Tab-separated table of C-alpha atoms in Angstrom:
chain	number	residue	atom	x	y	z
A	13	UNK	CA	34.806	238.163	110.378
A	14	UNK	CA	34.242	235.677	113.472
A	15	UNK	CA	36.848	236.072	116.201
A	16	UNK	CA	35.497	232.859	117.648
A	17	UNK	CA	36.518	231.171	114.525
A	18	UNK	CA	39.985	232.610	114.347
A	19	UNK	CA	40.510	231.819	117.949
A	20	UNK	CA	39.293	228.120	117.263
A	21	UNK	CA	41.571	227.725	114.256
A	22	UNK	CA	44.526	229.120	116.534
A	23	UNK	CA	43.894	226.661	119.172
A	24	UNK	CA	43.285	223.698	116.542
A	25	UNK	CA	46.893	224.587	115.223
A	26	UNK	CA	48.361	224.656	118.531
A	27	UNK	CA	46.842	221.380	119.368
A	28	UNK	CA	48.395	219.799	116.378
A	29	UNK	CA	51.816	220.961	117.951
A	30	UNK	CA	52.140	223.870	115.498
A	31	UNK	CA	52.952	227.513	116.363
A	32	UNK	CA	50.148	229.600	115.140
A	33	UNK	CA	52.569	232.710	115.290
A	34	UNK	CA	55.102	231.251	112.880
A	35	UNK	CA	55.477	233.202	109.712
A	36	UNK	CA	53.875	230.580	107.539
A	37	UNK	CA	50.726	230.242	109.853
A	38	UNK	CA	50.378	233.841	111.465
A	39	UNK	CA	47.834	234.724	108.980
A	40	UNK	CA	46.093	231.525	108.540
A	41	UNK	CA	43.266	231.856	110.925
A	42	UNK	CA	42.111	234.744	109.443
A	43	UNK	CA	42.394	233.200	105.989
A	44	UNK	CA	40.357	230.346	106.970
A	45	UNK	CA	37.586	232.627	108.778
A	46	UNK	CA	37.328	234.533	105.236
A	47	UNK	CA	37.179	231.290	103.414
A	48	UNK	CA	34.429	229.991	105.636
A	49	UNK	CA	32.578	233.431	105.262
A	50	UNK	CA	32.541	232.946	101.402
A	51	UNK	CA	31.978	229.205	101.368
A	52	UNK	CA	28.671	229.770	103.603
A	53	UNK	CA	27.607	233.131	102.134
A	54	UNK	CA	24.415	231.539	101.040
A	55	UNK	CA	22.964	231.951	104.422
A	56	UNK	CA	23.121	235.944	103.855
A	57	UNK	CA	21.435	235.408	100.450
A	58	UNK	CA	17.596	234.638	99.545
A	59	UNK	CA	16.887	232.696	96.700
A	60	UNK	CA	13.664	234.786	95.810
A	61	UNK	CA	16.231	237.813	95.200
A	62	UNK	CA	17.132	236.023	91.827
A	63	UNK	CA	13.818	234.480	90.982
A	64	UNK	CA	11.781	237.712	91.703
A	65	UNK	CA	13.317	239.476	88.484
A	66	UNK	CA	11.311	238.137	85.737
A	67	UNK	CA	10.541	239.454	82.222
A	68	UNK	CA	7.488	238.577	79.586
A	69	UNK	CA	8.237	236.719	76.493
A	70	UNK	CA	6.099	236.265	73.517
A	71	UNK	CA	5.953	232.696	73.836
A	72	UNK	CA	7.790	230.271	76.417
A	73	UNK	CA	5.838	226.972	75.833
A	74	UNK	CA	8.943	224.750	76.141
A	75	UNK	CA	11.421	223.816	78.567
A	76	UNK	CA	14.042	226.314	79.939
A	77	UNK	CA	17.117	224.691	80.997
A	78	UNK	CA	20.844	225.401	81.964
A	79	UNK	CA	23.203	222.435	81.905
A	80	UNK	CA	26.488	221.605	83.364
A	81	UNK	CA	26.194	224.446	86.310
A	82	UNK	CA	29.259	224.021	88.371
A	83	UNK	CA	29.316	224.489	92.287
A	84	UNK	CA	30.948	223.833	95.321
A	85	UNK	CA	29.022	223.055	98.623
A	86	UNK	CA	30.123	221.996	102.135
A	87	UNK	CA	28.825	218.743	103.480
A	88	UNK	CA	27.207	219.323	106.818
A	89	UNK	CA	28.336	215.987	108.131
A	90	UNK	CA	32.014	216.237	107.974
A	91	UNK	CA	32.475	219.907	107.003
A	92	UNK	CA	34.353	218.756	103.641
A	93	UNK	CA	33.698	220.172	100.211
A	94	UNK	CA	31.421	218.450	97.494
A	95	UNK	CA	31.966	219.750	94.100
A	96	UNK	CA	29.967	219.074	90.936
A	97	UNK	CA	27.586	220.103	88.163
A	98	UNK	CA	23.834	220.722	88.065
A	99	UNK	CA	21.263	220.582	85.211
A	100	UNK	CA	18.259	222.733	86.172
A	101	UNK	CA	15.000	223.140	84.112
A	102	UNK	CA	11.555	224.540	84.436
A	103	UNK	CA	8.332	224.726	82.342
A	104	UNK	CA	6.789	228.101	82.594
A	105	UNK	CA	3.067	228.039	83.179
A	106	UNK	CA	1.094	229.365	80.203
A	107	UNK	CA	1.917	233.058	79.921
A	108	UNK	CA	3.970	233.181	82.886
A	109	UNK	CA	7.139	235.432	82.813
A	110	UNK	CA	10.402	233.771	82.893
A	111	UNK	CA	13.890	234.549	84.634
A	112	UNK	CA	17.023	235.265	82.855
A	113	UNK	CA	19.267	232.131	82.526
A	114	UNK	CA	22.076	233.636	84.773
A	115	UNK	CA	19.448	233.482	87.693
A	116	UNK	CA	19.290	229.602	87.685
A	117	UNK	CA	23.212	229.272	88.216
A	118	UNK	CA	22.717	232.155	90.983
A	119	UNK	CA	20.128	230.174	92.571
A	120	UNK	CA	22.045	227.020	92.827
A	121	UNK	CA	25.092	229.128	94.277
A	122	UNK	CA	22.985	230.609	97.140
A	123	UNK	CA	21.805	227.374	98.030
A	124	UNK	CA	25.094	225.480	97.513
A	125	UNK	CA	26.807	228.008	99.831
A	126	UNK	CA	25.498	226.841	102.841
A	127	UNK	CA	26.044	223.574	104.917
A	128	UNK	CA	24.296	221.017	102.861
A	129	UNK	CA	23.659	217.328	101.803
A	130	UNK	CA	23.243	216.831	98.213
A	131	UNK	CA	19.740	215.442	98.494
A	132	UNK	CA	18.479	218.683	100.164
A	133	UNK	CA	20.192	220.728	97.902
A	134	UNK	CA	18.726	219.070	94.609
A	135	UNK	CA	15.305	219.462	96.219
A	136	UNK	CA	15.648	223.004	97.242
A	137	UNK	CA	16.489	224.067	93.804
A	138	UNK	CA	12.906	222.722	92.292
A	139	UNK	CA	11.393	224.015	95.413
A	140	UNK	CA	12.407	227.462	94.775
A	141	UNK	CA	11.480	227.341	91.158
A	142	UNK	CA	8.011	225.908	91.915
A	143	UNK	CA	7.709	228.494	94.751
A	144	UNK	CA	8.593	231.939	93.308
A	145	UNK	CA	8.065	231.209	89.402
A	146	UNK	CA	4.643	230.121	87.800
A	147	UNK	CA	5.707	226.558	86.612
A	148	UNK	CA	4.406	223.618	85.159
A	149	UNK	CA	7.183	221.693	86.896
A	150	UNK	CA	10.837	221.856	87.524
A	151	UNK	CA	13.743	219.499	87.430
A	152	UNK	CA	17.277	219.227	88.779
A	153	UNK	CA	19.922	216.792	88.519
A	154	UNK	CA	23.192	217.253	90.713
A	155	UNK	CA	26.242	215.240	89.879
A	156	UNK	CA	29.052	215.667	92.740
A	157	UNK	CA	32.184	214.267	93.910
A	158	UNK	CA	32.233	214.333	97.877
A	159	UNK	CA	35.564	215.142	99.802
A	160	UNK	CA	34.135	212.963	102.622
A	161	UNK	CA	34.168	209.968	100.330
A	162	UNK	CA	37.290	210.650	98.122
A	163	UNK	CA	39.897	212.209	100.850
A	164	UNK	CA	39.009	210.133	103.820
A	165	UNK	CA	36.754	206.956	104.808
A	166	UNK	CA	36.554	204.771	101.649
A	167	UNK	CA	38.591	207.049	99.603
A	168	UNK	CA	37.320	206.540	96.201
A	169	UNK	CA	38.263	209.606	93.913
A	170	UNK	CA	36.110	209.878	91.029
A	171	UNK	CA	33.135	208.165	92.627
A	172	UNK	CA	30.006	210.489	91.721
A	173	UNK	CA	26.897	211.007	93.640
A	174	UNK	CA	23.783	211.537	91.565
A	175	UNK	CA	20.547	212.952	92.961
A	176	UNK	CA	17.353	214.160	91.062
A	177	UNK	CA	14.493	216.057	91.925
A	178	UNK	CA	11.266	216.124	89.567
A	179	UNK	CA	8.039	218.022	90.131
A	180	UNK	CA	4.805	218.804	87.993
A	181	UNK	CA	4.974	217.640	84.351
A	182	UNK	CA	8.376	216.352	84.672
A	183	UNK	CA	6.943	213.650	87.031
A	184	UNK	CA	3.784	213.063	84.855
A	185	UNK	CA	4.859	213.429	81.243
A	186	UNK	CA	7.194	210.767	79.867
A	187	UNK	CA	8.118	212.816	76.732
A	188	UNK	CA	9.146	215.834	78.830
A	189	UNK	CA	11.036	213.722	81.250
A	190	UNK	CA	12.950	212.037	78.450
A	191	UNK	CA	13.571	215.445	76.807
A	192	UNK	CA	15.275	216.682	80.220
A	193	UNK	CA	17.340	213.524	80.599
A	194	UNK	CA	18.602	213.937	76.949
A	195	UNK	CA	20.064	217.305	78.027
A	196	UNK	CA	22.156	215.546	80.594
A	197	UNK	CA	19.621	215.975	83.449
């Protein structure tokens, strides 16, 4: 746990006229440090870890997708959370191994638990799939509500930002793209 962060939180509390040693706040700096360690744990994790564990299937000639995968990330501009869901899909190349479905949410969590912008997060998911798996294309749609837009500034709760990243046949094949969008992507 970072003593720099703990000291910084104590200083910030004091700057707001609060006593960081009062009973309700005495453990707050440590709690905040633990929370930030958890929220940014993705820096200690490698996406390849999850995508390297593959298995052969007799025939995987269609789309593999997981929908409505929940996540929370932190906006790098305001250090406020953004929370939403992602639909993640890929097309395994001919006779290529596949990953277990739990690996796609784990990939998203690893990338989301970093300071992020939604556009980059969406693209990092497809980049990782294309880099570490043999795919004929990958796709990701992320829908998220941003604290920096709902709790400050314009204050528009419920407003959702939607970003997409499509590669390979998801870009070139209208039927595959339509199938993905029908899944909620």
